[in-house]
Structure formats: C-alpha cells, structure tokens
Amino acid sequence: MSNWTKICQLDDIIPGTGVCALVEGEQVAVFRPRATEEVFAISNMDPFFQANVLSRGLTVEHKGELWVASPLKKQRFNLKTGVCMEDEQFNIKAFQVRTIDGQVEVSA
C-alpha cells in the first residue's frame, strides 16, 4: 500500500512549471505542464551533475511525450517514467502522483 504525502494545492503550481517538495527525505520535482489537473512527479536530482534542480527545468513535448529539460545542460527526462532521452544509464525515479479535491499528493 502506498503512503501519500500532501504537497500543495493544484492552483499553487502555475501551468507550465514545476515545484520542489520533500517527500520522506527525498526532493521530488512536481510538474503541471498544462492548465489541467494532470501532474507528474520525478526525482529533483539531475544525475549528470548531482544537483537538485530539475523542478526549475523547462517542460517540453517530444513525439507525444512530456519531458523536462534540466536547467543545467538541457538533458531531458520523461515526466512519466524518468527515462533520460540522451543516455538511459542516467534514468531517474518517477513517482505516483494524484490530485484529489484540488490537493496534489505524491506516493513515496
């Protein structure tokens, strides 16, 4: 069974941006790429530079998939799976995320 951590209200995340949250001691980047209730959560750690910066990255769409480009060197990570487009040995963790009554929750 999953433990869900309340992060913020959906309206606290401006569409097209991400926020960082601490979930059971781990930094998680939570993204709202569009003006809908759809949200995604991945590790905030850029594995190329060992820096917690992905929540500040740019969300992009490529071949129907949503990605975040790291603000450092622009490597892209899939928002659903955490797969790194440039080098799969640098994949990151993806988290379950949901919105209930306008509240965003992440499962650790």
mmCIF file with all atom_site columns, C-alpha atoms in Angstrom:
data_model
loop_
_atom_site.group_PDB
_atom_site.id
_atom_site.type_symbol
_atom_site.label_atom_id
_atom_site.label_alt_id
_atom_site.label_comp_id
_atom_site.label_asym_id
_atom_site.label_entity_id
_atom_site.label_seq_id
_atom_site.pdbx_PDB_ins_code
_atom_site.Cartn_x
_atom_site.Cartn_y
_atom_site.Cartn_z
_atom_site.occupancy
_atom_site.B_iso_or_equiv
_atom_site.pdbx_formal_charge
_atom_site.auth_seq_id
_atom_site.auth_comp_id
_atom_site.auth_asym_id
_atom_site.auth_atom_id
_atom_site.pdbx_PDB_model_num
ATOM 1   C CA . MET A 1 1   ? 0.000   0.000  0.000   1.00 0.00 ? 1   MET A CA 1
ATOM 2   C CA . SER A 1 2   ? 1.278   3.461  -0.894  1.00 0.00 ? 2   SER A CA 1
ATOM 3   C CA . ASN A 1 3   ? 1.857   6.300  1.535   1.00 0.00 ? 3   ASN A CA 1
ATOM 4   C CA . TRP A 1 4   ? 0.587   9.553  0.046   1.00 0.00 ? 4   TRP A CA 1
ATOM 5   C CA . THR A 1 5   ? 2.148   12.874 1.052   1.00 0.00 ? 5   THR A CA 1
ATOM 6   C CA . LYS A 1 6   ? 0.199   16.092 0.527   1.00 0.00 ? 6   LYS A CA 1
ATOM 7   C CA . ILE A 1 7   ? 2.341   18.551 -1.419  1.00 0.00 ? 7   ILE A CA 1
ATOM 8   C CA . CYS A 1 8   ? 0.278   21.635 -2.203  1.00 0.00 ? 8   CYS A CA 1
ATOM 9   C CA . GLN A 1 9   ? -2.907  22.844 -3.823  1.00 0.00 ? 9   GLN A CA 1
ATOM 10  C CA . LEU A 1 10  ? -3.055  22.322 -7.587  1.00 0.00 ? 10  LEU A CA 1
ATOM 11  C CA . ASP A 1 11  ? -3.574  26.068 -8.031  1.00 0.00 ? 11  ASP A CA 1
ATOM 12  C CA . ASP A 1 12  ? -0.223  26.678 -6.290  1.00 0.00 ? 12  ASP A CA 1
ATOM 13  C CA . ILE A 1 13  ? 1.544   25.226 -9.372  1.00 0.00 ? 13  ILE A CA 1
ATOM 14  C CA . ILE A 1 14  ? 1.411   27.618 -12.315 1.00 0.00 ? 14  ILE A CA 1
ATOM 15  C CA . PRO A 1 15  ? 0.698   25.682 -15.538 1.00 0.00 ? 15  PRO A CA 1
ATOM 16  C CA . GLY A 1 16  ? 3.923   25.052 -17.435 1.00 0.00 ? 16  GLY A CA 1
ATOM 17  C CA . THR A 1 17  ? 6.076   24.987 -14.295 1.00 0.00 ? 17  THR A CA 1
ATOM 18  C CA . GLY A 1 18  ? 7.268   22.711 -11.534 1.00 0.00 ? 18  GLY A CA 1
ATOM 19  C CA . VAL A 1 19  ? 7.783   22.887 -7.787  1.00 0.00 ? 19  VAL A CA 1
ATOM 20  C CA . CYS A 1 20  ? 10.042  21.018 -5.413  1.00 0.00 ? 20  CYS A CA 1
ATOM 21  C CA . ALA A 1 21  ? 8.742   19.085 -2.422  1.00 0.00 ? 21  ALA A CA 1
ATOM 22  C CA . LEU A 1 22  ? 10.376  16.987 0.283   1.00 0.00 ? 22  LEU A CA 1
ATOM 23  C CA . VAL A 1 23  ? 8.798   13.509 0.358   1.00 0.00 ? 23  VAL A CA 1
ATOM 24  C CA . GLU A 1 24  ? 10.130  11.163 3.038   1.00 0.00 ? 24  GLU A CA 1
ATOM 25  C CA . GLY A 1 25  ? 13.514  12.890 2.958   1.00 0.00 ? 25  GLY A CA 1
ATOM 26  C CA . GLU A 1 26  ? 13.830  12.950 -0.841  1.00 0.00 ? 26  GLU A CA 1
ATOM 27  C CA . GLN A 1 27  ? 13.487  16.002 -3.080  1.00 0.00 ? 27  GLN A CA 1
ATOM 28  C CA . VAL A 1 28  ? 10.730  15.459 -5.645  1.00 0.00 ? 28  VAL A CA 1
ATOM 29  C CA . ALA A 1 29  ? 10.019  17.688 -8.646  1.00 0.00 ? 29  ALA A CA 1
ATOM 30  C CA . VAL A 1 30  ? 6.264   18.035 -9.262  1.00 0.00 ? 30  VAL A CA 1
ATOM 31  C CA . PHE A 1 31  ? 5.189   19.385 -12.667 1.00 0.00 ? 31  PHE A CA 1
ATOM 32  C CA . ARG A 1 32  ? 1.939   20.761 -14.051 1.00 0.00 ? 32  ARG A CA 1
ATOM 33  C CA . PRO A 1 33  ? 2.725   21.057 -17.770 1.00 0.00 ? 33  PRO A CA 1
ATOM 34  C CA . ARG A 1 34  ? -0.722  22.290 -18.833 1.00 0.00 ? 34  ARG A CA 1
ATOM 35  C CA . ALA A 1 35  ? -3.711  24.153 -17.397 1.00 0.00 ? 35  ALA A CA 1
ATOM 36  C CA . THR A 1 36  ? -5.346  20.847 -16.428 1.00 0.00 ? 36  THR A CA 1
ATOM 37  C CA . GLU A 1 37  ? -5.304  18.640 -13.332 1.00 0.00 ? 37  GLU A CA 1
ATOM 38  C CA . GLU A 1 38  ? -2.593  16.445 -14.905 1.00 0.00 ? 38  GLU A CA 1
ATOM 39  C CA . VAL A 1 39  ? 0.562   16.427 -12.745 1.00 0.00 ? 39  VAL A CA 1
ATOM 40  C CA . PHE A 1 40  ? 3.795   14.421 -12.791 1.00 0.00 ? 40  PHE A CA 1
ATOM 41  C CA . ALA A 1 41  ? 6.483   13.740 -10.191 1.00 0.00 ? 41  ALA A CA 1
ATOM 42  C CA . ILE A 1 42  ? 10.112  12.725 -10.687 1.00 0.00 ? 42  ILE A CA 1
ATOM 43  C CA . SER A 1 43  ? 13.304  12.960 -8.671  1.00 0.00 ? 43  SER A CA 1
ATOM 44  C CA . ASN A 1 44  ? 14.582  16.527 -8.432  1.00 0.00 ? 44  ASN A CA 1
ATOM 45  C CA . MET A 1 45  ? 18.198  15.302 -8.767  1.00 0.00 ? 45  MET A CA 1
ATOM 46  C CA . ASP A 1 46  ? 19.940  15.902 -12.090 1.00 0.00 ? 46  ASP A CA 1
ATOM 47  C CA . PRO A 1 47  ? 22.087  12.741 -12.244 1.00 0.00 ? 47  PRO A CA 1
ATOM 48  C CA . PHE A 1 48  ? 24.624  14.309 -14.604 1.00 0.00 ? 48  PHE A CA 1
ATOM 49  C CA . PHE A 1 49  ? 25.637  16.967 -12.063 1.00 0.00 ? 49  PHE A CA 1
ATOM 50  C CA . GLN A 1 50  ? 24.281  15.578 -8.758  1.00 0.00 ? 50  GLN A CA 1
ATOM 51  C CA . ALA A 1 51  ? 22.322  18.806 -8.267  1.00 0.00 ? 51  ALA A CA 1
ATOM 52  C CA . ASN A 1 52  ? 18.703  19.176 -7.138  1.00 0.00 ? 52  ASN A CA 1
ATOM 53  C CA . VAL A 1 53  ? 17.496  21.429 -9.962  1.00 0.00 ? 53  VAL A CA 1
ATOM 54  C CA . LEU A 1 54  ? 15.021  19.585 -12.195 1.00 0.00 ? 54  LEU A CA 1
ATOM 55  C CA . SER A 1 55  ? 11.965  21.330 -10.698 1.00 0.00 ? 55  SER A CA 1
ATOM 56  C CA . ARG A 1 56  ? 13.326  24.519 -12.327 1.00 0.00 ? 56  ARG A CA 1
ATOM 57  C CA . GLY A 1 57  ? 13.636  22.895 -15.753 1.00 0.00 ? 57  GLY A CA 1
ATOM 58  C CA . LEU A 1 58  ? 11.611  23.584 -18.878 1.00 0.00 ? 58  LEU A CA 1
ATOM 59  C CA . THR A 1 59  ? 8.748   21.241 -19.729 1.00 0.00 ? 59  THR A CA 1
ATOM 60  C CA . VAL A 1 60  ? 8.701   20.202 -23.381 1.00 0.00 ? 60  VAL A CA 1
ATOM 61  C CA . GLU A 1 61  ? 6.734   17.834 -25.592 1.00 0.00 ? 61  GLU A CA 1
ATOM 62  C CA . HIS A 1 62  ? 8.550   15.466 -27.962 1.00 0.00 ? 62  HIS A CA 1
ATOM 63  C CA . LYS A 1 63  ? 6.772   12.821 -30.062 1.00 0.00 ? 63  LYS A CA 1
ATOM 64  C CA . GLY A 1 64  ? 3.680   12.989 -27.868 1.00 0.00 ? 64  GLY A CA 1
ATOM 65  C CA . GLU A 1 65  ? 5.594   12.527 -24.597 1.00 0.00 ? 65  GLU A CA 1
ATOM 66  C CA . LEU A 1 66  ? 6.200   15.151 -21.908 1.00 0.00 ? 66  LEU A CA 1
ATOM 67  C CA . TRP A 1 67  ? 9.749   15.792 -20.758 1.00 0.00 ? 67  TRP A CA 1
ATOM 68  C CA . VAL A 1 68  ? 11.634  18.214 -18.527 1.00 0.00 ? 68  VAL A CA 1
ATOM 69  C CA . ALA A 1 69  ? 14.903  19.693 -19.761 1.00 0.00 ? 69  ALA A CA 1
ATOM 70  C CA . SER A 1 70  ? 17.437  20.195 -16.988 1.00 0.00 ? 70  SER A CA 1
ATOM 71  C CA . PRO A 1 71  ? 18.253  23.867 -16.412 1.00 0.00 ? 71  PRO A CA 1
ATOM 72  C CA . LEU A 1 72  ? 21.962  22.978 -16.366 1.00 0.00 ? 72  LEU A CA 1
ATOM 73  C CA . LYS A 1 73  ? 22.837  21.259 -19.671 1.00 0.00 ? 73  LYS A CA 1
ATOM 74  C CA . LYS A 1 74  ? 19.316  20.566 -21.004 1.00 0.00 ? 74  LYS A CA 1
ATOM 75  C CA . GLN A 1 75  ? 19.319  16.749 -20.779 1.00 0.00 ? 75  GLN A CA 1
ATOM 76  C CA . ARG A 1 76  ? 15.684  15.656 -20.990 1.00 0.00 ? 76  ARG A CA 1
ATOM 77  C CA . PHE A 1 77  ? 13.851  13.350 -18.586 1.00 0.00 ? 77  PHE A CA 1
ATOM 78  C CA . ASN A 1 78  ? 10.464  11.759 -19.280 1.00 0.00 ? 78  ASN A CA 1
ATOM 79  C CA . LEU A 1 79  ? 7.862   13.044 -16.819 1.00 0.00 ? 79  LEU A CA 1
ATOM 80  C CA . LYS A 1 80  ? 6.008   9.700  -16.679 1.00 0.00 ? 80  LYS A CA 1
ATOM 81  C CA . THR A 1 81  ? 8.928   7.275  -16.471 1.00 0.00 ? 81  THR A CA 1
ATOM 82  C CA . GLY A 1 82  ? 12.071  9.214  -15.532 1.00 0.00 ? 82  GLY A CA 1
ATOM 83  C CA . VAL A 1 83  ? 13.900  7.874  -18.619 1.00 0.00 ? 83  VAL A CA 1
ATOM 84  C CA . CYS A 1 84  ? 16.731  10.117 -19.832 1.00 0.00 ? 84  CYS A CA 1
ATOM 85  C CA . MET A 1 85  ? 16.413  10.798 -23.561 1.00 0.00 ? 85  MET A CA 1
ATOM 86  C CA . GLU A 1 86  ? 20.134  11.364 -24.070 1.00 0.00 ? 86  GLU A CA 1
ATOM 87  C CA . ASP A 1 87  ? 21.540  8.451  -22.020 1.00 0.00 ? 87  ASP A CA 1
ATOM 88  C CA . GLU A 1 88  ? 19.398  5.759  -20.349 1.00 0.00 ? 88  GLU A CA 1
ATOM 89  C CA . GLN A 1 89  ? 22.110  4.966  -17.807 1.00 0.00 ? 89  GLN A CA 1
ATOM 90  C CA . PHE A 1 90  ? 21.127  8.284  -16.194 1.00 0.00 ? 90  PHE A CA 1
ATOM 91  C CA . ASN A 1 91  ? 17.413  7.467  -15.743 1.00 0.00 ? 91  ASN A CA 1
ATOM 92  C CA . ILE A 1 92  ? 15.782  8.886  -12.619 1.00 0.00 ? 92  ILE A CA 1
ATOM 93  C CA . LYS A 1 93  ? 12.974  7.809  -10.324 1.00 0.00 ? 93  LYS A CA 1
ATOM 94  C CA . ALA A 1 94  ? 9.360   8.605  -11.231 1.00 0.00 ? 94  ALA A CA 1
ATOM 95  C CA . PHE A 1 95  ? 6.716   8.831  -8.503  1.00 0.00 ? 95  PHE A CA 1
ATOM 96  C CA . GLN A 1 96  ? 2.993   8.197  -8.450  1.00 0.00 ? 96  GLN A CA 1
ATOM 97  C CA . VAL A 1 97  ? 1.130   11.473 -8.153  1.00 0.00 ? 97  VAL A CA 1
ATOM 98  C CA . ARG A 1 98  ? -2.548  12.345 -7.949  1.00 0.00 ? 98  ARG A CA 1
ATOM 99  C CA . THR A 1 99  ? -4.886  15.262 -7.433  1.00 0.00 ? 99  THR A CA 1
ATOM 100 C CA . ILE A 1 100 ? -7.821  14.860 -5.080  1.00 0.00 ? 100 ILE A CA 1
ATOM 101 C CA . ASP A 1 101 ? -10.199 17.790 -4.494  1.00 0.00 ? 101 ASP A CA 1
ATOM 102 C CA . GLY A 1 102 ? -7.538  20.203 -5.745  1.00 0.00 ? 102 GLY A CA 1
ATOM 103 C CA . GLN A 1 103 ? -4.829  18.767 -3.452  1.00 0.00 ? 103 GLN A CA 1
ATOM 104 C CA . VAL A 1 104 ? -1.659  17.342 -5.072  1.00 0.00 ? 104 VAL A CA 1
ATOM 105 C CA . GLU A 1 105 ? -0.318  14.190 -3.405  1.00 0.00 ? 105 GLU A CA 1
ATOM 106 C CA . VAL A 1 106 ? 2.817   12.127 -4.119  1.00 0.00 ? 106 VAL A CA 1
ATOM 107 C CA . SER A 1 107 ? 3.389   8.489  -3.204  1.00 0.00 ? 107 SER A CA 1
ATOM 108 C CA . ALA A 1 108 ? 6.836   7.554  -1.904  1.00 0.00 ? 108 ALA A CA 1
#
